[in-house]
PDB file of C-alpha atoms in Angstrom:
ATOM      1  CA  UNK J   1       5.346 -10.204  14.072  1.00 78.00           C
ATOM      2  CA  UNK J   2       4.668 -10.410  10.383  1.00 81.00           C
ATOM      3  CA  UNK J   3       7.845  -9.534   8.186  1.00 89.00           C
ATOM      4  CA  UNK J   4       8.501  -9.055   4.230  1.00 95.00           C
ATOM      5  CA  UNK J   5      11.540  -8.965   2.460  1.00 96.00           C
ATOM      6  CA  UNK J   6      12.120  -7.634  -1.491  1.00 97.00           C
ATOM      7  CA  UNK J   7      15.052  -8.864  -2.984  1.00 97.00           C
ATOM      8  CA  UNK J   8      16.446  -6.881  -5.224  1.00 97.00           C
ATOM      9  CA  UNK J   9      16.183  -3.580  -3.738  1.00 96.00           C
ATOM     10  CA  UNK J  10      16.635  -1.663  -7.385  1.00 97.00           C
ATOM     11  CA  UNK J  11      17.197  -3.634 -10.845  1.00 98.00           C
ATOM     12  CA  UNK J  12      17.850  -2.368 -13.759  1.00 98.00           C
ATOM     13  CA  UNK J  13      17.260  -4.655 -17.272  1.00 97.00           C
ATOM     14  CA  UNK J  14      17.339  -4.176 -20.704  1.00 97.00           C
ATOM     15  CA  UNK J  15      14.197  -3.984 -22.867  1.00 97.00           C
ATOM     16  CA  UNK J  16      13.316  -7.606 -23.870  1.00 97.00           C
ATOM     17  CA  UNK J  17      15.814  -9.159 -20.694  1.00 97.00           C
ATOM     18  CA  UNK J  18      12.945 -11.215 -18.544  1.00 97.00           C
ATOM     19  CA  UNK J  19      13.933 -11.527 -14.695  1.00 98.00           C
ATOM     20  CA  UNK J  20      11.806 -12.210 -11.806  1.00 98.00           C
ATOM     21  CA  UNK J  21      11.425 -10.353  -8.155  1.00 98.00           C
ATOM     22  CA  UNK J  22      11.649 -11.951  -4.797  1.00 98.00           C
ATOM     23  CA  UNK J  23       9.417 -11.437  -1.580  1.00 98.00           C
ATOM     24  CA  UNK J  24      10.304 -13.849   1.198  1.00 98.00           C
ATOM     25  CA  UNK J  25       7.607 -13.155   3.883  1.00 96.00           C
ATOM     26  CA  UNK J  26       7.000 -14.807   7.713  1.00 93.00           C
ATOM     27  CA  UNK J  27       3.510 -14.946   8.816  1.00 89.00           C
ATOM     28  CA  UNK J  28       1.368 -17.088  11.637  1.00 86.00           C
ATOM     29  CA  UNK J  29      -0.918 -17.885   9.070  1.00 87.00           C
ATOM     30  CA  UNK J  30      -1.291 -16.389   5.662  1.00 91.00           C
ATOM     31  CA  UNK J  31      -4.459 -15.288   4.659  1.00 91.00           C
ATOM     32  CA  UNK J  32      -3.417 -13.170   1.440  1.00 93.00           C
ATOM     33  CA  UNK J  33      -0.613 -12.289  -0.489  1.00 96.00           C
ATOM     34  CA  UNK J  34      -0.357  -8.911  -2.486  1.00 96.00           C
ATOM     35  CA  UNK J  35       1.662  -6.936  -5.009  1.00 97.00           C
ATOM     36  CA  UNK J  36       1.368  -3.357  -5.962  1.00 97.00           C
ATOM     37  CA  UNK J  37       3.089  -1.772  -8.649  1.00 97.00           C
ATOM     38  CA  UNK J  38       3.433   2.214  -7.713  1.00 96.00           C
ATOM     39  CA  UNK J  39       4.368   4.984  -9.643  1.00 96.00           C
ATOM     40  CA  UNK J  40       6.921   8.237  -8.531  1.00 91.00           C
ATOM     41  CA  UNK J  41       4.427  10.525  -6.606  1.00 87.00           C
ATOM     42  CA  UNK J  42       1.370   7.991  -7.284  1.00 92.00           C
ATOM     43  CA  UNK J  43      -0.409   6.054  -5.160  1.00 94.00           C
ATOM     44  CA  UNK J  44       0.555   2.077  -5.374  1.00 95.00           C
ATOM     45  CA  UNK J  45      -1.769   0.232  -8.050  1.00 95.00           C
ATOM     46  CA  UNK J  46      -3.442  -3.321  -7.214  1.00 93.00           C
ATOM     47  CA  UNK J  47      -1.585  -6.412  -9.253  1.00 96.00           C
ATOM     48  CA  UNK J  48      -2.406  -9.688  -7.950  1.00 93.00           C
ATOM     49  CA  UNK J  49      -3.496 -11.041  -4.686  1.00 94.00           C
ATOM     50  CA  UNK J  50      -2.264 -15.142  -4.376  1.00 96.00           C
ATOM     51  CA  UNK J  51      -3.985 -17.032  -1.196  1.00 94.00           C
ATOM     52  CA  UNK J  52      -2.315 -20.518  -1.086  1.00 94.00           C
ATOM     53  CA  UNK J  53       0.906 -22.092  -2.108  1.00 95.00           C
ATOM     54  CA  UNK J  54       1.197 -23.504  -5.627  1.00 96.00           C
ATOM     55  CA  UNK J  55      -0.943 -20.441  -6.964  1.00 97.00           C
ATOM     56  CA  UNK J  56       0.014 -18.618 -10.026  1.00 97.00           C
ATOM     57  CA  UNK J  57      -1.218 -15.201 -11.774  1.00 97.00           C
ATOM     58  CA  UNK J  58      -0.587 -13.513 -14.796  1.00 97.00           C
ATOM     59  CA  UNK J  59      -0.972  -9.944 -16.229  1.00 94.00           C
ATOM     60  CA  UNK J  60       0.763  -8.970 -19.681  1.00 95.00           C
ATOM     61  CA  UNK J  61       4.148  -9.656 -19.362  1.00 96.00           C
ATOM     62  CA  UNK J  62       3.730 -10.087 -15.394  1.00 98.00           C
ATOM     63  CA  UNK J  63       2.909 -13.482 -13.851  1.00 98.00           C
ATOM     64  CA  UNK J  64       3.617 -14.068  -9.597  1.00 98.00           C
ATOM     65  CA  UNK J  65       4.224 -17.115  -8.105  1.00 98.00           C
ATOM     66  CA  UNK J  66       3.665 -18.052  -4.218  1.00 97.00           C
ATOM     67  CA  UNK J  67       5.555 -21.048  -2.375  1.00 95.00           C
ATOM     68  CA  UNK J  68       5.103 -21.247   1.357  1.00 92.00           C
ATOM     69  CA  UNK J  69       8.035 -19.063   2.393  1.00 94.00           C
ATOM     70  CA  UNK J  70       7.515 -16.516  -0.852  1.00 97.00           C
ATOM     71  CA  UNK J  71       6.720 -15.289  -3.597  1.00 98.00           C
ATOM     72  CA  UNK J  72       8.224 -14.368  -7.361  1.00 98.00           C
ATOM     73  CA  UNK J  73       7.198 -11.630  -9.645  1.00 98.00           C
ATOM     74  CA  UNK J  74       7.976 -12.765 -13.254  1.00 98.00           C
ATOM     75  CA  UNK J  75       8.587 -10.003 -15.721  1.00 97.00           C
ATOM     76  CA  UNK J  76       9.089 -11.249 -19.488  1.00 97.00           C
ATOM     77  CA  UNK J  77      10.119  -9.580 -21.906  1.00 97.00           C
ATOM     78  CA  UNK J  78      10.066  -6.169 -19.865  1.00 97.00           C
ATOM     79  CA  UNK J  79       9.339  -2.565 -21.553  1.00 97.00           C
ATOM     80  CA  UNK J  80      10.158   1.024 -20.863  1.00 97.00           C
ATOM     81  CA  UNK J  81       7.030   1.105 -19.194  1.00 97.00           C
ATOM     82  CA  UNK J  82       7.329  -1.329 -17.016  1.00 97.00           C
ATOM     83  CA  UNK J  83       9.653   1.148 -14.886  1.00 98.00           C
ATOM     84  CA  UNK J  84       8.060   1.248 -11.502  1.00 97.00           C
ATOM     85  CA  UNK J  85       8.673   0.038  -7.866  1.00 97.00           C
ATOM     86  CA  UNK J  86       6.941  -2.916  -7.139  1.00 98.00           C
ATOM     87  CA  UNK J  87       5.180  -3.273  -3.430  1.00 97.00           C
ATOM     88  CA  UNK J  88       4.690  -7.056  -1.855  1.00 97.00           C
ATOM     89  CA  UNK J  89       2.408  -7.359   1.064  1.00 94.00           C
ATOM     90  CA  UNK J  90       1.133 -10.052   3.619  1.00 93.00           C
ATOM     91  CA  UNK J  91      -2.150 -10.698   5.316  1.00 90.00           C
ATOM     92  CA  UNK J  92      -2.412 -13.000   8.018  1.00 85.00           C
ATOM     93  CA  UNK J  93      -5.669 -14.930   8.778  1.00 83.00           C
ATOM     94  CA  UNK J  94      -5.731 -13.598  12.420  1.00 74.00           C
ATOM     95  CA  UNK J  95      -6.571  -9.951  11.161  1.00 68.00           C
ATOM     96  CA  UNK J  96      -6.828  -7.205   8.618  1.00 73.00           C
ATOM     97  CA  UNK J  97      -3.689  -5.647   9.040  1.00 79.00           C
ATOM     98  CA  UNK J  98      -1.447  -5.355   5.909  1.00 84.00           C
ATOM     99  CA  UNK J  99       2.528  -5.619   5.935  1.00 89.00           C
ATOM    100  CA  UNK J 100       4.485  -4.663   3.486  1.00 93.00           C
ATOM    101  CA  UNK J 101       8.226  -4.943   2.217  1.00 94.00           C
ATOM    102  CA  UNK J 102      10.387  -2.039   1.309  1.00 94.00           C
ATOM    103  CA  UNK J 103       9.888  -2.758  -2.560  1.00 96.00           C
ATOM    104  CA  UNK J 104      12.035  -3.427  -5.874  1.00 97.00           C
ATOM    105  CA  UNK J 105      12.398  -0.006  -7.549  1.00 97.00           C
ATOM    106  CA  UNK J 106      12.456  -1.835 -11.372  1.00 98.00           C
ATOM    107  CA  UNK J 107      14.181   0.330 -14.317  1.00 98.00           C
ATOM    108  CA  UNK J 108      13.603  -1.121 -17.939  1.00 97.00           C
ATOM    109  CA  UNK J 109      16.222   0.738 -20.358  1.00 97.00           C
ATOM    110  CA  UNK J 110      14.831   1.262 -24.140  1.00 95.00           C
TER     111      UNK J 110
ATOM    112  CA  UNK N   1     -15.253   7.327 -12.299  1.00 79.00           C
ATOM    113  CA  UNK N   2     -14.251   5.063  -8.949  1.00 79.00           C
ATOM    114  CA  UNK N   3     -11.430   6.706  -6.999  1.00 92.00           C
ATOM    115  CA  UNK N   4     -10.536   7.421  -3.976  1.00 96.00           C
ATOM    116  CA  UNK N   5      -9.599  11.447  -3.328  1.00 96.00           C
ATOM    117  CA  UNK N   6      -7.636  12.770  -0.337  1.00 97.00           C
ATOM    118  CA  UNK N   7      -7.209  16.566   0.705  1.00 97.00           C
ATOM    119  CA  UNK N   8      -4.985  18.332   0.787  1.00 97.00           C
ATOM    120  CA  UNK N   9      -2.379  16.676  -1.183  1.00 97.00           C
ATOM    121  CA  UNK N  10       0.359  18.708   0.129  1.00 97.00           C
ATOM    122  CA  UNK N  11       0.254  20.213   3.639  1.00 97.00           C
ATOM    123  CA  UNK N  12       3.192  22.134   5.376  1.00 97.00           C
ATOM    124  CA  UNK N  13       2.306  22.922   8.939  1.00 96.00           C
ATOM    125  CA  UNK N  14       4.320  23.640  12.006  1.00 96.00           C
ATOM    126  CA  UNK N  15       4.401  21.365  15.661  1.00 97.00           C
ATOM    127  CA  UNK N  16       1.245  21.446  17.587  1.00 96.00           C
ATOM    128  CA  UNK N  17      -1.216  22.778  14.814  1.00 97.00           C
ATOM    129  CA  UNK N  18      -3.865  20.329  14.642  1.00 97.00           C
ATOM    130  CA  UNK N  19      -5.005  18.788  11.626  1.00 97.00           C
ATOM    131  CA  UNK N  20      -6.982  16.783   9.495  1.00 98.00           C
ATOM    132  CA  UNK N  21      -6.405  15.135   6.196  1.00 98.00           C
ATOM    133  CA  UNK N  22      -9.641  14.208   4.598  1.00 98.00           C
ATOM    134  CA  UNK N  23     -10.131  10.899   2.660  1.00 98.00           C
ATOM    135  CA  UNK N  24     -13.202   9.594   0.208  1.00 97.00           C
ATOM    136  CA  UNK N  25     -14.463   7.186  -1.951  1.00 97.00           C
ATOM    137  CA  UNK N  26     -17.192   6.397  -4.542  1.00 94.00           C
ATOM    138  CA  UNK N  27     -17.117   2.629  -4.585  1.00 93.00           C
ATOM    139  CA  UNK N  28     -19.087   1.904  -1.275  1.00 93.00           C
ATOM    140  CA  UNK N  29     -16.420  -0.096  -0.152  1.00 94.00           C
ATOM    141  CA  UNK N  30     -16.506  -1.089   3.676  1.00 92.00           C
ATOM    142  CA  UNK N  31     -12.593  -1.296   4.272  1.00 93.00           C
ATOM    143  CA  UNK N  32     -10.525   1.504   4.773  1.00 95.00           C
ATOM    144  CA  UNK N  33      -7.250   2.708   5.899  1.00 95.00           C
ATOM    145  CA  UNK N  34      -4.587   4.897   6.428  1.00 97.00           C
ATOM    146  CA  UNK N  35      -0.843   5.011   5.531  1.00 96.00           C
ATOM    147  CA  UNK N  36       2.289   6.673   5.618  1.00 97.00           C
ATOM    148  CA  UNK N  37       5.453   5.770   3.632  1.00 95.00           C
ATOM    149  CA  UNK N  38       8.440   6.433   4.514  1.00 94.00           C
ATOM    150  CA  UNK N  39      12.521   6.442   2.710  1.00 89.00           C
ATOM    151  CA  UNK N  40      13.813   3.038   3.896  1.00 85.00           C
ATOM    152  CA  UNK N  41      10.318   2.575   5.991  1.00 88.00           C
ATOM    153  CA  UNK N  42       8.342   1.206   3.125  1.00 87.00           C
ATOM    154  CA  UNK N  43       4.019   1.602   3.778  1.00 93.00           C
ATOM    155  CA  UNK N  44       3.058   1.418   7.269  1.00 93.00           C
ATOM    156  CA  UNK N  45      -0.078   0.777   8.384  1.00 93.00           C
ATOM    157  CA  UNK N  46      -1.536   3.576  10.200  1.00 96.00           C
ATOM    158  CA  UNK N  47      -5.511   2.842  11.129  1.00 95.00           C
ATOM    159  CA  UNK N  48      -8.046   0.745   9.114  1.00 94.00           C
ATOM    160  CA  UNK N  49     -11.451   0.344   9.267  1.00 94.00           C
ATOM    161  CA  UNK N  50     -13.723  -2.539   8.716  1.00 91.00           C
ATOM    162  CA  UNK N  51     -16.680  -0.771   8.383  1.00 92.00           C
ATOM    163  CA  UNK N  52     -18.835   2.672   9.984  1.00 95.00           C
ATOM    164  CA  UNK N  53     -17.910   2.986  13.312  1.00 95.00           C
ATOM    165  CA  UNK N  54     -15.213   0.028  12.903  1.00 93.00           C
ATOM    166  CA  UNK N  55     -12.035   1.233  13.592  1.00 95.00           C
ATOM    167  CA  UNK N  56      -8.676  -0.459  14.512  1.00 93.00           C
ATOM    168  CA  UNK N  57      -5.184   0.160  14.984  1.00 93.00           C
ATOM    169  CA  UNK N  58      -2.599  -0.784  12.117  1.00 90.00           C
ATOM    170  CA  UNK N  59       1.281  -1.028  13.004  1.00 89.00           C
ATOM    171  CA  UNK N  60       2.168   2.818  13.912  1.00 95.00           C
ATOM    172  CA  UNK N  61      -1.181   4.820  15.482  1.00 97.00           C
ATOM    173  CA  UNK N  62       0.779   6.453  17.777  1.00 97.00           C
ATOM    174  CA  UNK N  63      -0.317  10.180  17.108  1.00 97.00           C
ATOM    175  CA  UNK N  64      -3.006   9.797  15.347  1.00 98.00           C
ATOM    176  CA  UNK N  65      -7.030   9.374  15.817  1.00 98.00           C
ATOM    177  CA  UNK N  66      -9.091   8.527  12.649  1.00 98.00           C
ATOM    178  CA  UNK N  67     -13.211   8.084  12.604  1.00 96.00           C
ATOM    179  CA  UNK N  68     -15.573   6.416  10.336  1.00 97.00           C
ATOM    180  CA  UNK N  69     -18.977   7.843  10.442  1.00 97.00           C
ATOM    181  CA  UNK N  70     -20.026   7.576   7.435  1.00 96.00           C
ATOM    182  CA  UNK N  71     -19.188   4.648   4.892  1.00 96.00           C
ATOM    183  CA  UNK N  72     -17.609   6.974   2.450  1.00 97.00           C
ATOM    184  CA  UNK N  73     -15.189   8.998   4.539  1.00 98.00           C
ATOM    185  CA  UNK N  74     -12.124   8.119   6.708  1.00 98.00           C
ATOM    186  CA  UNK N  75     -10.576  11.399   7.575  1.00 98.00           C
ATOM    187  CA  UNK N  76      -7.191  11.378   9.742  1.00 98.00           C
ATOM    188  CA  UNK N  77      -6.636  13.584  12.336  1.00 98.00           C
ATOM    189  CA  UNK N  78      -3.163  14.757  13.994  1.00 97.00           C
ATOM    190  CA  UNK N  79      -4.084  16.357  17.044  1.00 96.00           C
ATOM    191  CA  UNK N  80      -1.064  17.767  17.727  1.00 97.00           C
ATOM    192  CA  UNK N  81       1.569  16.980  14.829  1.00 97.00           C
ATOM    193  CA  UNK N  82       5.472  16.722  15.366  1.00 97.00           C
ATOM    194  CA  UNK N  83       8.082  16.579  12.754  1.00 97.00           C
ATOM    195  CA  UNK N  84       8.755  13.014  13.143  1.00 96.00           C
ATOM    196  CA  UNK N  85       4.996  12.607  11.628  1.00 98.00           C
ATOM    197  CA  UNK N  86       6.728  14.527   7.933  1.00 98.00           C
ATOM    198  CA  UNK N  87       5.633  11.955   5.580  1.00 97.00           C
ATOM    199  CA  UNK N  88       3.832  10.648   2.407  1.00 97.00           C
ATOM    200  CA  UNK N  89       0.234   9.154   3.987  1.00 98.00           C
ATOM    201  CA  UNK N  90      -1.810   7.487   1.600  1.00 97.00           C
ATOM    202  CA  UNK N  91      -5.343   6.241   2.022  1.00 97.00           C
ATOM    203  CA  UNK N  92      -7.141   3.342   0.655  1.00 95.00           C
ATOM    204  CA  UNK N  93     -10.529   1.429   0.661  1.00 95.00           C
ATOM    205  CA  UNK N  94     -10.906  -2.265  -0.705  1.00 90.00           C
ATOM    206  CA  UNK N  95     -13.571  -4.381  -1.510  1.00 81.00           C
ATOM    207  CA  UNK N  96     -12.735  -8.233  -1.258  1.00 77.00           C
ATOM    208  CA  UNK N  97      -8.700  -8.180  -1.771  1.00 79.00           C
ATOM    209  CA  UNK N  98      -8.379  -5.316  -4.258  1.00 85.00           C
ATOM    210  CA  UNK N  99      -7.182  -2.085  -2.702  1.00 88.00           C
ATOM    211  CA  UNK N 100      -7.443   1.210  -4.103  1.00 92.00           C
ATOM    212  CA  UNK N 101      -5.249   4.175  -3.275  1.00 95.00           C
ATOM    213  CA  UNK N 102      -5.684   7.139  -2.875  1.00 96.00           C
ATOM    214  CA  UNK N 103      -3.149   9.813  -4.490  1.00 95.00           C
ATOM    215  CA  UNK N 104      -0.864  10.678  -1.151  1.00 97.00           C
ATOM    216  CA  UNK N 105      -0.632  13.352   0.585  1.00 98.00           C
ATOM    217  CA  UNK N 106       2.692  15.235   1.204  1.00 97.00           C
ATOM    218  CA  UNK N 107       2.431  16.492   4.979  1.00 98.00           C
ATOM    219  CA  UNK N 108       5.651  18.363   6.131  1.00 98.00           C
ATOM    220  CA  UNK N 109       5.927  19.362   9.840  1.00 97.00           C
ATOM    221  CA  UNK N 110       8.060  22.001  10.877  1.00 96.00           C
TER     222      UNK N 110
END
């Protein structure tokens, strides 16, 4: 059975204080790799999707990382606006089921 | 604009009252599917659906029936709905690896 883990459960930075998010995952065999920022009462919104170990991505001040056991979510130099949980979710090769982890509810203070 | 639009958006019923909640979108994309989120649950998986007449069961079905008859729609229907189905249930299509949500649905079961 596929399983993710987000480590922190909440943080809470400064403005300008860079830290990074954690998603350990177990698959049989990954096929994709997802995060999701959402929004109180939104829907989540499409980030990134990494597919193989070694891969990197970058958004503004986001940029995730995947190794074979997880992935990072690199926030630099945060902003207010940044506030948001952040979703992680697996995809194994065998099918098109998603899995996701509980998420990293993020607060940037001004 | 590209979206995907789900109806109602907040739904308070009582135990046994069928229902459906209704799901669309614009972009023509084949994959669909269903979720509900949950306090300390994270997303779960409901149904998904590769493509018209495609369907497949994600990681908690139990209680719920979804069709695909047309590429555009993926309604989900609770045939008889008990309070343990009270949730957020969001719906998304994809093309490739981008997924687009819907924006939730508040369904409370009394």
């Amino acid at each position: 059975e596929d399983q993710v883990t987000q480590s922190p459960e909440a943080l809470r930075l400064q403005e300008g204080e860079s830290s990074s998010l954690n998603c350990s995952y177990t698959v049989s065999g990954l096929r994709g790799l997802f995060w999701y920022r959402q929004d109180p009462g939104k829907g989540p919104e499409f980030l990134f999707t990494l597919y193989s170990a070694g891969e990197e991505k970058e958004k503004e001040r986001l940029k995730a990382t995947l190794t074979k056991k997880e992935s990072f979510l690199h926030i630099t130099a945060p902003k207010p606006e940044d506030s948001a949980t952040y979703l992680c979710a697996v995809q194994e090769t065998s099918g098109s089921r998603l899995t996701f982890g509980e998420g990293t509810q993020l607060t940037v203070n001004p | 604009e590209a979206q995907v639009t789900q109806n109602p958006r907040y739904l308070i019923t009582v135990t046994g009252k069928k229902l459906t909640v209704t799901c669309s979108q614009n972009m023509n994309h084949e994959y669909m599917s269903w979720y509900r989120q949950d306090p300390g649950l994270g997303l779960r998986q409901i149904y998904y659906s590769m493509n018209v007449e495609v369907t497949d069961k994600g990681d908690v079905p139990e209680g719920y029936k979804v069709s695909r008859k047309e590429k555009r729609n993926f309604p989900l229907i609770l045939e008889s709905p008990s309070p343990n189905q009270t949730s957020l249930y969001f719906c998304a299509s994809s093309v490739r690896d981008t997924q687009y949500f819907g924006p939730g649905t508040r369904l409370t079961v009394l």
